Structures are given as structure tokens and as C-alpha cells.
């Protein structure tokens, strides 16, 4: 479903309309009751989402075009549910049809969903859910877009466009500016590409923001990862690497959400972007690169490129004196091995309180975080003979040594989220769908809303 049409497709403010509900003919309608939801250890909200997803799926299978959901809970009781229902409707009915010659042939039959409730605040809740769902699909669209169209420059252009639409400021550094700033990591990864890198800065700063120091979000924007000269092996390890900018997509989607929900917090988003290719001038194993903060890095694998560009962005983030910085990156295959598609590997030097807030958000939206340690001994694996650091740490603890590498470039409370597993799905998993999932958007929005 194209975003432009969503407003027509999903009715978002049909709340409290008793007459309507009374006159509604329930014959020939399928009534679904969510009874016994909430298995042990499983939040009811997730059961509800999966239930809604099942209904949306069925509705499309049956070629039905119109769905009415009547929430029968008592006043105030279903407040959170209404938002979840609306959000899941948007997520479940999402399709990426940009490249279907005749999209109508493939389009879901479900065109309009109305949500009825006797709850007073229903209209707002449904609208909020509609918005968080919609900005998640913006991230999905970006992830699903191939690199032939979504170059680093185009990613920055999209951010600019979305900034205008959702009301946040966007500044884009071009290659010249990146060179003058000496962002050595981003430039090195870009050496093998015929196309220039970009560094995008987004800012949402509402009047009377509750936080004095900003929340900084950093997203890995590798618009395609071939591995560079350390080329990825044949098989299927490269074919979905258009998704290596899913961290960037999550940050952009979150900024959109902050604008859409008018969140009362000062937020900054940083997206370093380039493709990683083995072109003529590509950076090579053995090269020593001087990074933005002056650290020298011996490159021993050009496929460990995410940390090279993130290091510059994390060092750049110091100038904002952030209250907390959260980076999101499809950083390591080891994270996929460790937690699969169900979890996000988290590493952090922040306080227990800050970490717990994010973990709570993760459980609420069901983008669950698994914390890995950043014990100091792991840094020994990054010792280089000739430079300050090397960019790989060997076979053991691959996600952690990547995290240790990033930590070197921070001097503020920081949380690293390795979303390599859940960012892109090779088979549908409920309302998260197939391909780009928009992982991170709902997590960050929930975290910031409850900050
Ligand atoms: N983009 C990949 C990580 C990745 C793998 C994301 C699978 C999603 C699914 C990253 O740039 C990479 O290639 N990492 C290497 C690091 C290694 C060379 C130290 C990896 O994980 O193999
Ligand atoms: Zn790589
Ligand atoms: Zn990568």
C-alpha cells in the first residue's frame, strides 16, 4: 500500500459513534474474540498484534476490501490496545509495490479499515497508532529500495524531503565537506565507489523541549555492502545487502515519528552513508586510516566497514554533548548467529537506568534487546602492530569486538544496537512482514515517549 494513499485507506478518526455501531449489521460478519490472550511471559499487547495480523491476512486472502474493527472494551480499559490495533493494521497491510509494473494486480484487497470504540480518547489513540505504523513503513520503504536508486546522495535527499514533510531540520554534508572535516573512516569506505558519500544531520527541536542535552541517534547508512575488496562470498550473503542502511532508515523513521507525534524532546539524527565496493581505488586490507577523531585504524577486512563510518559519526556526536547516544546498525553476522531475527544485540556503557528504559521499550513493542558485555579485555583483540586499533577482532565474540571498536569513539552515555538479524527478514514473520521491517523505529519512539 503506497503511503500517499493511506489516508484514504485507513479511517483513523471514526471513534465513539454509538449510533453507527448500533445500526451496524453484524450478520455476515466474522466476530473475533481475543480470549485468553496473554500467555505467561508474553505481553498481551503482542498477542493482540498477532491476532490483528491474522485478521488482516485472512481479510486479504478472502479478497475483502473493507474491515471494521469494533473494540468492545470498557471506558479507558483498551487505551493502549487501540493504538496497537491501528499500528498493526498499517504494518500488516504494508506492501512495497514501487517496481510492480501493474501494482493493482498485486495490491492487497483490503482498502479501508475503520476502528470503532466507545473510548473517549479513541480518535487520538488510533491516530497515534496509525502514525507510528506509517513512519515504520517509511523505514521499510527505504530498506526495500535497491541501491541503483537509493544511493548515498538519494538517501540524503529522501531525508531532506521527509524533513519538510514531518517538520524536522536537515543538513547534508557533501563529499567536499566530509573531506574538509577529515572523516577518514567514511571516506575510506567510499574510496571504491564511483558515487560520493553523504553525512546527514537531522534535528527535531520543539519549543520547550524537556531535555537540555539532546538525544543523539546514529544510523549505519551503508546503502550497499559488497564487502569491498574483502568481497563477500558467493551464496546469498550479498544479495540482500541493500538492507545495510537499515540503521539509517530507523533513525530517519524515528525523526519522522518525532515530528508526527510532536514529541517534546530534542533529538538529533546522524547518518553517515556510502556504498562499500571493490572499485579501482578501494581501501585495502593493510591500509592505515586516520579517522575523524585522529585515531589510526589498520584495516584488515574491508567488509568490517560499518564500524569505520559509525566511528566518525560517533566521534562527531561528541560536539552535541548528548544526554544519551544510541546507534543502530546491521553491524555483524555474529549478532544474527547469536540472537537470530528475534532479538537486537545491545551493548552499552550507559547507566543501568538508561539501559533498563530502553529494554522496557523493547519488551513493550516486542523488539527485544539482549545485552552483551563490553568487558575491557575484549579490546585486546583490537590491538594492531602498527596503528592504534585494527578494524577486526578475530572469530571470537564478533559482535562484542565490533561494539568495543565503536566504544573507543564515544565519551558520553551510549547504547549500541546491532540489528543485523531483525532488520531484514527472508520470510514473513507476522506483522513484521518479509524484507525490510523498520526495526528500531517503534522501539525508539516508545523509548522517547516514555523518556
Ligand atoms: N553488513 C555486514 C553485517 C551483516 C551480516 C548484516 C549479515 C546483516 C546480515 C557487515 O558489514 C559485515 O560484513 N560484517 C562482517 C564483519 C567481519 C568482517 C569482522 C561480518 O559480520 O562477517
Ligand atoms: Zn561488511
Ligand atoms: Zn555492512
Short mmCIF file of C-alpha atoms and ligand atoms in Angstrom, two decimals:
data_model
loop_
_atom_site.label_atom_id
_atom_site.label_comp_id
_atom_site.label_asym_id
_atom_site.label_seq_id
_atom_site.Cartn_x
_atom_site.Cartn_y
_atom_site.Cartn_z
CA UNK A 1 0.00 0.00 0.00
CA UNK A 2 1.54 3.27 -1.04
CA UNK A 3 1.85 5.75 1.77
CA UNK A 4 0.25 8.52 -0.25
CA UNK A 5 -2.99 6.58 -0.28
CA UNK A 6 -3.04 5.52 3.32
CA UNK A 7 -5.22 8.37 4.44
CA UNK A 8 -7.94 7.21 2.14
CA UNK A 9 -7.40 3.60 3.01
CA UNK A 10 -7.43 3.66 6.74
CA UNK A 11 -10.04 5.69 8.50
CA UNK A 12 -8.41 6.97 11.58
CA UNK A 13 -10.95 9.00 13.44
CA UNK A 14 -14.17 7.01 13.45
CA UNK A 15 -14.33 6.76 17.17
CA UNK A 16 -17.27 6.85 19.52
CA UNK A 17 -20.16 6.68 17.20
CA UNK A 18 -22.72 4.68 19.14
CA UNK A 19 -25.50 5.12 16.61
CA UNK A 20 -23.28 3.77 13.91
CA UNK A 21 -22.35 0.75 15.95
CA UNK A 22 -25.98 0.03 16.83
CA UNK A 23 -27.06 0.18 13.23
CA UNK A 24 -24.21 -1.94 12.08
CA UNK A 25 -25.36 -5.26 10.73
CA UNK A 26 -23.43 -7.97 12.45
CA UNK A 27 -24.91 -10.73 10.34
CA UNK A 28 -22.48 -11.94 7.75
CA UNK A 29 -19.65 -10.51 9.74
CA UNK A 30 -16.99 -12.60 11.34
CA UNK A 31 -16.74 -11.86 15.01
CA UNK A 32 -13.37 -12.43 16.55
CA UNK A 33 -12.85 -12.52 20.25
CA UNK A 34 -9.45 -12.25 21.81
CA UNK A 35 -9.91 -14.51 24.78
CA UNK A 36 -7.13 -15.99 26.82
CA UNK A 37 -4.61 -13.65 25.31
CA UNK A 38 -1.52 -13.14 27.38
CA UNK A 39 0.33 -16.40 27.72
CA UNK A 40 2.77 -16.48 30.55
CA UNK A 41 5.76 -14.28 29.89
CA UNK A 42 4.14 -12.89 26.77
CA UNK A 43 2.69 -9.39 26.92
CA UNK A 44 -0.97 -9.26 25.93
CA UNK A 45 -0.14 -6.49 23.50
CA UNK A 46 1.84 -8.88 21.33
CA UNK A 47 -0.97 -11.45 21.29
CA UNK A 48 -3.30 -8.68 20.22
CA UNK A 49 -0.93 -7.59 17.44
CA UNK A 50 -0.61 -11.14 16.16
CA UNK A 51 -4.39 -11.52 16.30
CA UNK A 52 -4.91 -8.36 14.29
CA UNK A 53 -2.27 -9.55 11.84
CA UNK A 54 -4.11 -12.86 11.38
CA UNK A 55 -7.32 -10.97 10.63
CA UNK A 56 -5.69 -8.65 8.10
CA UNK A 57 -4.12 -11.67 6.40
CA UNK A 58 -7.42 -13.54 6.26
CA UNK A 59 -9.23 -10.48 5.00
CA UNK A 60 -6.80 -10.17 2.11
CA UNK A 61 -6.93 -13.91 1.41
CA UNK A 62 -10.70 -13.64 1.15
CA UNK A 63 -10.38 -10.62 -1.16
CA UNK A 64 -12.34 -8.44 1.23
CA UNK A 65 -11.91 -4.69 0.76
CA UNK A 66 -13.43 -3.24 3.90
CA UNK A 67 -12.76 -4.10 7.52
CA UNK A 68 -14.48 -2.69 10.57
CA UNK A 69 -12.98 -3.34 13.95
CA UNK A 70 -15.25 -2.72 16.91
CA UNK A 71 -13.50 -2.53 20.22
CA UNK A 72 -15.96 -3.57 22.95
CA UNK A 73 -13.82 -2.93 26.00
CA UNK A 74 -14.98 -0.58 28.69
CA UNK A 75 -14.06 3.04 29.07
CA UNK A 76 -10.33 3.60 29.35
CA UNK A 77 -9.56 -0.10 29.54
CA UNK A 78 -8.41 -0.50 26.00
CA UNK A 79 -6.48 2.71 25.60
CA UNK A 80 -3.17 1.08 24.78
CA UNK A 81 -4.84 -1.61 22.68
CA UNK A 82 -6.46 0.86 20.31
CA UNK A 83 -3.10 2.28 19.45
CA UNK A 84 -1.64 -1.18 18.93
CA UNK A 85 -4.59 -2.22 16.78
CA UNK A 86 -4.23 0.78 14.48
CA UNK A 87 -0.46 0.44 14.26
CA UNK A 88 -0.65 -3.26 13.45
CA UNK A 89 -3.27 -2.64 10.76
CA UNK A 90 -0.84 -0.35 8.98
CA UNK A 91 2.12 -2.71 9.44
CA UNK A 92 0.24 -5.84 8.39
CA UNK A 93 -1.28 -4.35 5.27
CA UNK A 94 2.05 -2.87 4.13
CA UNK A 95 3.35 -3.74 0.68
CA UNK A 96 6.29 -2.50 -1.37
CA UNK A 97 4.91 -2.21 -4.89
CA UNK A 98 7.15 0.50 -6.36
CA UNK A 99 8.54 -1.82 -9.02
CA UNK A 100 5.46 -3.82 -9.96
CA UNK A 101 4.53 -2.72 -13.47
CA UNK A 102 0.87 -3.07 -12.64
CA UNK A 103 0.70 -2.64 -8.88
CA UNK A 104 -3.09 -3.08 -8.89
CA UNK A 105 -2.63 -6.73 -9.78
CA UNK A 106 -0.62 -7.33 -6.65
CA UNK A 107 -2.29 -4.93 -4.29
CA UNK A 108 -3.94 -6.17 -1.13
CA UNK A 109 -7.72 -6.25 -1.46
CA UNK A 110 -8.12 -4.53 1.90
CA UNK A 111 -8.54 -0.84 1.19
CA UNK A 112 -10.28 0.60 4.17
CA UNK A 113 -10.21 -0.14 7.86
CA UNK A 114 -12.43 1.59 10.39
CA UNK A 115 -11.87 1.29 14.09
CA UNK A 116 -14.83 1.88 16.38
CA UNK A 117 -14.64 2.34 20.09
CA UNK A 118 -16.69 3.84 22.88
CA UNK A 119 -13.50 5.15 24.48
CA UNK A 120 -13.33 8.92 24.68
CA UNK A 121 -9.69 9.26 23.72
CA UNK A 122 -10.05 6.73 20.94
CA UNK A 123 -9.64 9.06 17.99
CA UNK A 124 -6.27 10.22 19.25
CA UNK A 125 -5.02 6.78 20.14
CA UNK A 126 -6.00 5.37 16.79
CA UNK A 127 -4.33 8.28 15.10
CA UNK A 128 -1.12 7.78 17.08
CA UNK A 129 -1.03 4.12 16.16
CA UNK A 130 -1.67 4.98 12.55
CA UNK A 131 1.25 7.44 12.67
CA UNK A 132 3.77 5.13 14.37
CA UNK A 133 2.80 2.42 11.91
CA UNK A 134 3.18 4.79 8.98
CA UNK A 135 6.63 6.08 9.95
CA UNK A 136 7.74 2.47 10.40
CA UNK A 137 6.68 1.80 6.81
CA UNK A 138 8.78 4.79 5.73
CA UNK A 139 11.82 2.98 7.13
CA UNK A 140 10.70 -0.23 5.40
CA UNK A 141 10.40 1.56 2.07
CA UNK A 142 13.96 2.87 2.43
CA UNK A 143 15.32 -0.58 3.28
CA UNK A 144 13.47 -2.22 0.40
CA UNK A 145 14.70 0.30 -2.16
CA UNK A 146 17.67 -1.10 -4.11
CA UNK A 147 20.99 0.74 -4.37
CA UNK A 148 20.53 1.50 -8.06
CA UNK A 149 18.04 4.13 -6.92
CA UNK A 150 18.89 4.57 -3.24
CA UNK A 151 22.47 5.82 -3.42
CA UNK A 152 24.03 7.73 -0.52
CA UNK A 153 23.03 11.00 -2.19
CA UNK A 154 19.48 9.77 -2.69
CA UNK A 155 19.26 8.63 0.93
CA UNK A 156 20.17 12.17 1.97
CA UNK A 157 17.63 13.60 -0.49
CA UNK A 158 14.93 11.40 0.97
CA UNK A 159 15.83 12.59 4.47
CA UNK A 160 15.52 16.19 3.27
CA UNK A 161 12.14 15.54 1.73
CA UNK A 162 10.87 13.77 4.83
CA UNK A 163 12.21 16.62 6.97
CA UNK A 164 9.99 19.03 5.05
CA UNK A 165 7.01 16.69 5.38
CA UNK A 166 7.39 15.99 9.10
CA UNK A 167 8.90 19.27 10.25
CA UNK A 168 12.48 18.44 11.24
CA UNK A 169 15.63 20.25 10.06
CA UNK A 170 18.04 18.51 7.71
CA UNK A 171 21.59 19.43 6.75
CA UNK A 172 23.58 17.31 4.31
CA UNK A 173 27.39 17.33 4.12
CA UNK A 174 28.64 16.50 0.62
CA UNK A 175 31.93 14.81 -0.22
CA UNK A 176 33.87 18.07 -0.21
CA UNK A 177 32.64 18.96 3.24
CA UNK A 178 33.31 15.43 4.51
CA UNK A 179 36.86 15.74 3.14
CA UNK A 180 37.38 19.08 4.81
CA UNK A 181 36.21 17.57 8.11
CA UNK A 182 38.66 14.67 7.58
CA UNK A 183 36.11 11.95 8.22
CA UNK A 184 38.68 9.32 7.28
CA UNK A 185 36.55 6.27 8.03
CA UNK A 186 33.62 7.33 5.88
CA UNK A 187 35.95 8.47 3.08
CA UNK A 188 37.95 5.21 3.15
CA UNK A 189 34.88 3.03 2.76
CA UNK A 190 33.80 5.28 -0.09
CA UNK A 191 37.14 5.01 -2.00
CA UNK A 192 35.96 2.02 -4.04
CA UNK A 193 32.73 3.65 -5.11
CA UNK A 194 32.15 5.81 -8.20
CA UNK A 195 29.49 7.66 -6.18
CA UNK A 196 30.09 10.21 -3.39
CA UNK A 197 29.33 9.68 0.31
CA UNK A 198 26.96 11.84 2.35
CA UNK A 199 26.68 12.74 6.01
CA UNK A 200 23.17 13.76 7.01
CA UNK A 201 22.28 15.66 10.17
CA UNK A 202 18.65 15.78 11.22
CA UNK A 203 17.30 17.79 14.12
CA UNK A 204 13.96 17.85 15.89
CA UNK A 205 13.95 20.64 18.42
CA UNK A 206 10.47 21.55 19.68
CA UNK A 207 9.94 24.69 21.75
CA UNK A 208 10.22 23.94 25.44
CA UNK A 209 11.90 20.57 24.89
CA UNK A 210 12.04 18.61 28.15
CA UNK A 211 15.70 17.62 27.75
CA UNK A 212 18.52 20.16 27.93
CA UNK A 213 21.08 17.88 26.30
CA UNK A 214 19.92 16.17 23.12
CA UNK A 215 19.22 12.51 22.46
CA UNK A 216 21.51 11.64 19.54
CA UNK A 217 20.63 8.78 17.18
CA UNK A 218 23.21 7.40 14.78
CA UNK A 219 22.34 5.04 11.92
CA UNK A 220 24.63 2.95 9.71
CA UNK A 221 23.95 4.05 6.15
CA UNK A 222 25.81 1.54 4.00
CA UNK A 223 23.49 1.67 1.01
CA UNK A 224 25.13 -1.48 -0.34
CA UNK A 225 27.72 -3.77 1.19
CA UNK A 226 29.64 -5.93 -1.27
CA UNK A 227 32.34 -6.37 1.36
CA UNK A 228 34.71 -4.27 -0.76
CA UNK A 229 37.99 -5.97 -1.68
CA UNK A 230 37.31 -8.48 1.12
CA UNK A 231 34.42 -9.42 -1.15
CA UNK A 232 31.51 -11.27 0.36
CA UNK A 233 31.44 -14.93 -0.71
CA UNK A 234 29.02 -16.23 -3.30
CA UNK A 235 25.87 -17.77 -1.94
CA UNK A 236 23.26 -15.47 -0.56
CA UNK A 237 25.41 -13.37 1.73
CA UNK A 238 25.41 -10.34 -0.58
CA UNK A 239 22.04 -10.39 -2.28
CA UNK A 240 20.15 -8.60 0.50
CA UNK A 241 22.92 -6.11 1.31
CA UNK A 242 20.80 -3.22 0.05
CA UNK A 243 19.46 -3.51 3.60
CA UNK A 244 22.78 -2.46 5.16
CA UNK A 245 21.32 1.01 5.68
CA UNK A 246 18.52 -0.26 7.94
CA UNK A 247 20.05 1.58 10.90
CA UNK A 248 19.90 4.82 8.93
CA UNK A 249 16.31 4.04 7.93
CA UNK A 250 15.39 3.51 11.59
CA UNK A 251 16.89 6.88 12.55
CA UNK A 252 15.11 8.69 9.70
CA UNK A 253 11.82 6.96 10.52
CA UNK A 254 12.17 7.93 14.18
CA UNK A 255 12.74 11.59 13.31
CA UNK A 256 9.57 11.42 11.18
CA UNK A 257 7.75 9.91 14.17
CA UNK A 258 9.03 12.62 16.49
CA UNK A 259 7.56 15.22 14.14
CA UNK A 260 4.31 13.35 13.56
CA UNK A 261 3.69 12.80 17.29
CA UNK A 262 5.13 16.19 18.20
CA UNK A 263 7.37 14.63 20.84
CA UNK A 264 8.58 17.16 23.45
CA UNK A 265 12.25 16.15 23.22
CA UNK A 266 15.30 17.50 21.45
CA UNK A 267 16.55 14.77 19.10
CA UNK A 268 19.44 14.72 16.64
CA UNK A 269 19.92 12.08 13.96
CA UNK A 270 23.25 11.40 12.24
CA UNK A 271 23.55 9.26 9.13
CA UNK A 272 26.94 8.58 7.51
CA UNK A 273 26.23 6.99 4.13
CA UNK A 274 28.11 5.32 1.29
CA UNK A 275 28.17 2.06 -0.59
CA UNK A 276 31.06 -0.37 0.04
CA UNK A 277 32.53 -1.57 -3.25
CA UNK A 278 35.77 -3.05 -4.56
CA UNK A 279 36.31 -0.32 -7.20
CA UNK A 280 39.67 0.82 -8.56
CA UNK A 281 40.65 2.98 -5.64
CA UNK A 282 39.07 0.81 -2.97
CA UNK A 283 40.61 0.80 0.52
CA UNK A 284 42.59 -2.37 1.05
CA UNK A 285 43.42 -4.81 3.82
CA UNK A 286 46.60 -3.43 5.34
CA UNK A 287 45.69 0.21 4.85
CA UNK A 288 46.01 2.52 7.83
CA UNK A 289 43.28 5.14 8.02
CA UNK A 290 43.25 8.25 10.17
CA UNK A 291 39.74 8.69 11.50
CA UNK A 292 37.79 11.90 12.19
CA UNK A 293 38.95 11.99 15.84
CA UNK A 294 42.61 11.33 14.89
CA UNK A 295 42.65 7.62 15.86
CA UNK A 296 44.56 5.45 13.36
CA UNK A 297 42.95 2.20 12.26
CA UNK A 298 44.62 -0.68 10.48
CA UNK A 299 42.06 -2.15 8.10
CA UNK A 300 42.38 -5.91 7.99
CA UNK A 301 39.00 -6.63 6.47
CA UNK A 302 37.21 -4.14 4.24
CA UNK A 303 33.92 -5.90 4.99
CA UNK A 304 34.08 -4.53 8.55
CA UNK A 305 33.08 -1.17 7.05
CA UNK A 306 30.10 -0.30 9.25
CA UNK A 307 32.30 0.42 12.24
CA UNK A 308 34.55 2.63 10.08
CA UNK A 309 31.75 5.00 9.12
CA UNK A 310 29.98 4.81 12.50
CA UNK A 311 33.21 5.66 14.34
CA UNK A 312 33.35 9.01 12.55
CA UNK A 313 29.69 9.71 13.27
CA UNK A 314 30.05 8.74 16.95
CA UNK A 315 33.10 10.98 17.29
CA UNK A 316 31.19 13.78 15.57
CA UNK A 317 28.33 13.30 18.08
CA UNK A 318 30.62 14.50 20.90
CA UNK A 319 30.05 18.09 19.84
CA UNK A 320 26.39 17.86 20.90
CA UNK A 321 27.26 16.85 24.49
CA UNK A 322 24.48 14.25 24.25
CA UNK A 323 22.46 13.04 27.22
CA UNK A 324 22.46 9.67 25.50
CA UNK A 325 23.57 8.45 22.09
CA UNK A 326 22.01 5.37 20.55
CA UNK A 327 23.43 3.87 17.38
CA UNK A 328 21.63 1.33 15.21
CA UNK A 329 23.50 -0.81 12.72
CA UNK A 330 23.29 -4.01 10.73
CA UNK A 331 26.81 -4.49 12.00
CA UNK A 332 27.74 -8.16 12.38
CA UNK A 333 26.76 -11.58 11.12
CA UNK A 334 27.69 -12.73 14.62
CA UNK A 335 24.63 -10.91 16.01
CA UNK A 336 22.44 -12.94 13.65
CA UNK A 337 24.13 -16.14 14.84
CA UNK A 338 23.65 -15.12 18.48
CA UNK A 339 20.00 -14.00 18.57
CA UNK A 340 18.61 -14.67 15.10
CA UNK A 341 15.83 -12.45 13.82
CA UNK A 342 14.00 -12.20 17.15
CA UNK A 343 16.39 -10.03 19.08
CA UNK A 344 18.61 -7.00 18.95
CA UNK A 345 22.11 -7.33 20.37
CA UNK A 346 22.71 -4.43 22.73
CA UNK A 347 25.99 -3.17 24.17
CA UNK A 348 26.34 -0.12 26.35
CA UNK A 349 28.39 1.99 28.71
CA UNK A 350 25.28 3.88 29.91
CA UNK A 351 23.70 3.69 33.38
CA UNK A 352 21.53 0.73 34.37
CA UNK A 353 18.61 3.15 34.49
CA UNK A 354 19.06 4.28 30.89
CA UNK A 355 19.66 0.74 29.67
CA UNK A 356 16.57 -0.51 31.50
CA UNK A 357 14.40 2.19 29.96
CA UNK A 358 15.39 1.00 26.51
CA UNK A 359 14.98 -2.66 27.46
CA UNK A 360 11.47 -1.89 28.75
CA UNK A 361 10.62 -0.16 25.49
CA UNK A 362 11.98 -3.20 23.65
CA UNK A 363 9.69 -5.54 25.52
CA UNK A 364 6.67 -3.26 25.06
CA UNK A 365 6.98 -3.03 21.27
CA UNK A 366 8.40 -6.55 21.07
CA UNK A 367 11.74 -5.54 19.58
CA UNK A 368 13.55 -7.22 22.42
CA UNK A 369 17.09 -6.39 23.48
CA UNK A 370 19.74 -8.88 24.53
CA UNK A 371 22.64 -7.31 26.35
CA UNK A 372 26.19 -8.42 25.62
CA UNK A 373 29.13 -7.31 27.80
CA UNK A 374 31.80 -4.77 26.91
CA UNK A 375 34.46 -6.12 29.28
CA UNK A 376 37.72 -4.27 28.89
CA UNK A 377 39.70 -7.40 27.99
CA UNK A 378 37.82 -7.66 24.69
CA UNK A 379 39.65 -4.58 23.49
CA UNK A 380 42.90 -6.57 23.45
CA UNK A 381 41.53 -8.34 20.36
CA UNK A 382 41.64 -4.98 18.53
CA UNK A 383 45.36 -4.32 19.16
CA UNK A 384 47.27 -3.52 15.99
CA UNK A 385 51.02 -3.87 15.42
CA UNK A 386 51.30 -0.57 13.61
CA UNK A 387 48.18 1.54 14.37
CA UNK A 388 46.04 2.47 17.39
CA UNK A 389 43.39 -0.12 16.53
CA UNK A 390 42.62 -2.72 13.91
CA UNK A 391 39.14 -2.99 12.49
CA UNK A 392 38.53 -6.68 13.21
CA UNK A 393 38.90 -8.71 16.38
CA UNK A 394 39.03 -12.30 15.18
CA UNK A 395 36.44 -15.06 15.24
CA UNK A 396 35.52 -14.93 18.91
CA UNK A 397 32.84 -12.55 20.16
CA UNK A 398 32.48 -10.77 16.81
CA UNK A 399 29.55 -8.58 17.84
CA UNK A 400 31.31 -7.53 21.02
CA UNK A 401 34.64 -6.61 19.42
CA UNK A 402 32.66 -4.51 16.91
CA UNK A 403 30.99 -2.85 19.90
CA UNK A 404 34.36 -2.32 21.61
CA UNK A 405 35.65 -0.68 18.43
CA UNK A 406 32.72 1.77 18.43
CA UNK A 407 33.04 2.46 22.16
CA UNK A 408 36.54 3.83 21.52
CA UNK A 409 34.97 6.79 19.70
CA UNK A 410 32.46 7.77 22.42
CA UNK A 411 32.83 9.89 25.54
CA UNK A 412 29.15 10.08 26.57
CA UNK A 413 26.44 7.61 27.68
CA UNK A 414 25.96 5.36 24.71
CA UNK A 415 23.92 2.35 23.63
CA UNK A 416 24.83 0.28 20.58
CA UNK A 417 22.11 -1.77 18.88
CA UNK A 418 23.20 -4.43 16.40
CA UNK A 419 20.04 -5.02 14.34
CA UNK A 420 21.63 -7.33 11.73
CA UNK A 421 19.10 -10.11 12.50
CA UNK A 422 15.69 -8.44 12.64
CA UNK A 423 16.25 -5.57 10.16
CA UNK A 424 15.56 -7.67 7.09
CA UNK A 425 13.54 -10.90 7.06
CA UNK A 426 13.90 -13.59 4.41
CA UNK A 427 10.46 -14.97 5.24
CA UNK A 428 7.40 -13.27 6.69
CA UNK A 429 7.21 -13.13 10.48
CA UNK A 430 3.76 -11.88 11.47
CA UNK A 431 3.12 -8.17 11.15
CA UNK A 432 6.85 -7.57 10.71
CA UNK A 433 6.37 -8.94 7.23
CA UNK A 434 9.01 -10.05 4.77
CA UNK A 435 12.10 -8.00 3.75
CA UNK A 436 12.61 -4.60 5.42
CA UNK A 437 10.94 -4.48 8.85
CA UNK A 438 11.59 -0.94 10.02
CA UNK A 439 13.14 -2.39 13.19
CA UNK A 440 14.15 0.31 15.63
CA UNK A 441 11.51 2.91 14.81
CA UNK A 442 8.82 1.66 17.19
CA UNK A 443 11.49 0.90 19.78
CA UNK A 444 12.99 4.39 19.73
CA UNK A 445 9.61 6.14 19.62
CA UNK A 446 8.38 4.16 22.62
CA UNK A 447 11.65 4.88 24.45
CA UNK A 448 11.50 8.61 23.77
CA UNK A 449 7.78 8.91 24.55
CA UNK A 450 8.43 7.41 27.98
CA UNK A 451 11.77 9.14 28.48
N1 LIG B 1 26.73 -5.69 6.88
C1 LIG B 1 27.53 -6.72 7.42
C2 LIG B 1 26.87 -7.47 8.56
C3 LIG B 1 25.60 -8.25 8.27
C4 LIG B 1 25.68 -9.63 8.06
C5 LIG B 1 24.37 -7.63 8.28
C6 LIG B 1 24.51 -10.34 7.85
C7 LIG B 1 23.22 -8.35 8.05
C8 LIG B 1 23.28 -9.71 7.84
C9 LIG B 1 28.85 -6.15 7.95
O1 LIG B 1 29.33 -5.02 7.30
C10 LIG B 1 29.87 -7.22 7.83
O2 LIG B 1 30.15 -7.62 6.74
N2 LIG B 1 30.41 -7.67 8.95
C11 LIG B 1 31.40 -8.69 8.98
C12 LIG B 1 32.48 -8.27 9.95
C13 LIG B 1 33.69 -9.16 9.93
C14 LIG B 1 34.43 -8.96 8.63
C15 LIG B 1 34.56 -8.81 11.08
C16 LIG B 1 30.74 -9.99 9.44
O3 LIG B 1 29.89 -9.94 10.33
O4 LIG B 1 31.05 -11.03 8.87
ZN1 LIG B 2 30.53 -5.52 5.62
ZN1 LIG B 3 27.89 -3.84 6.37
#
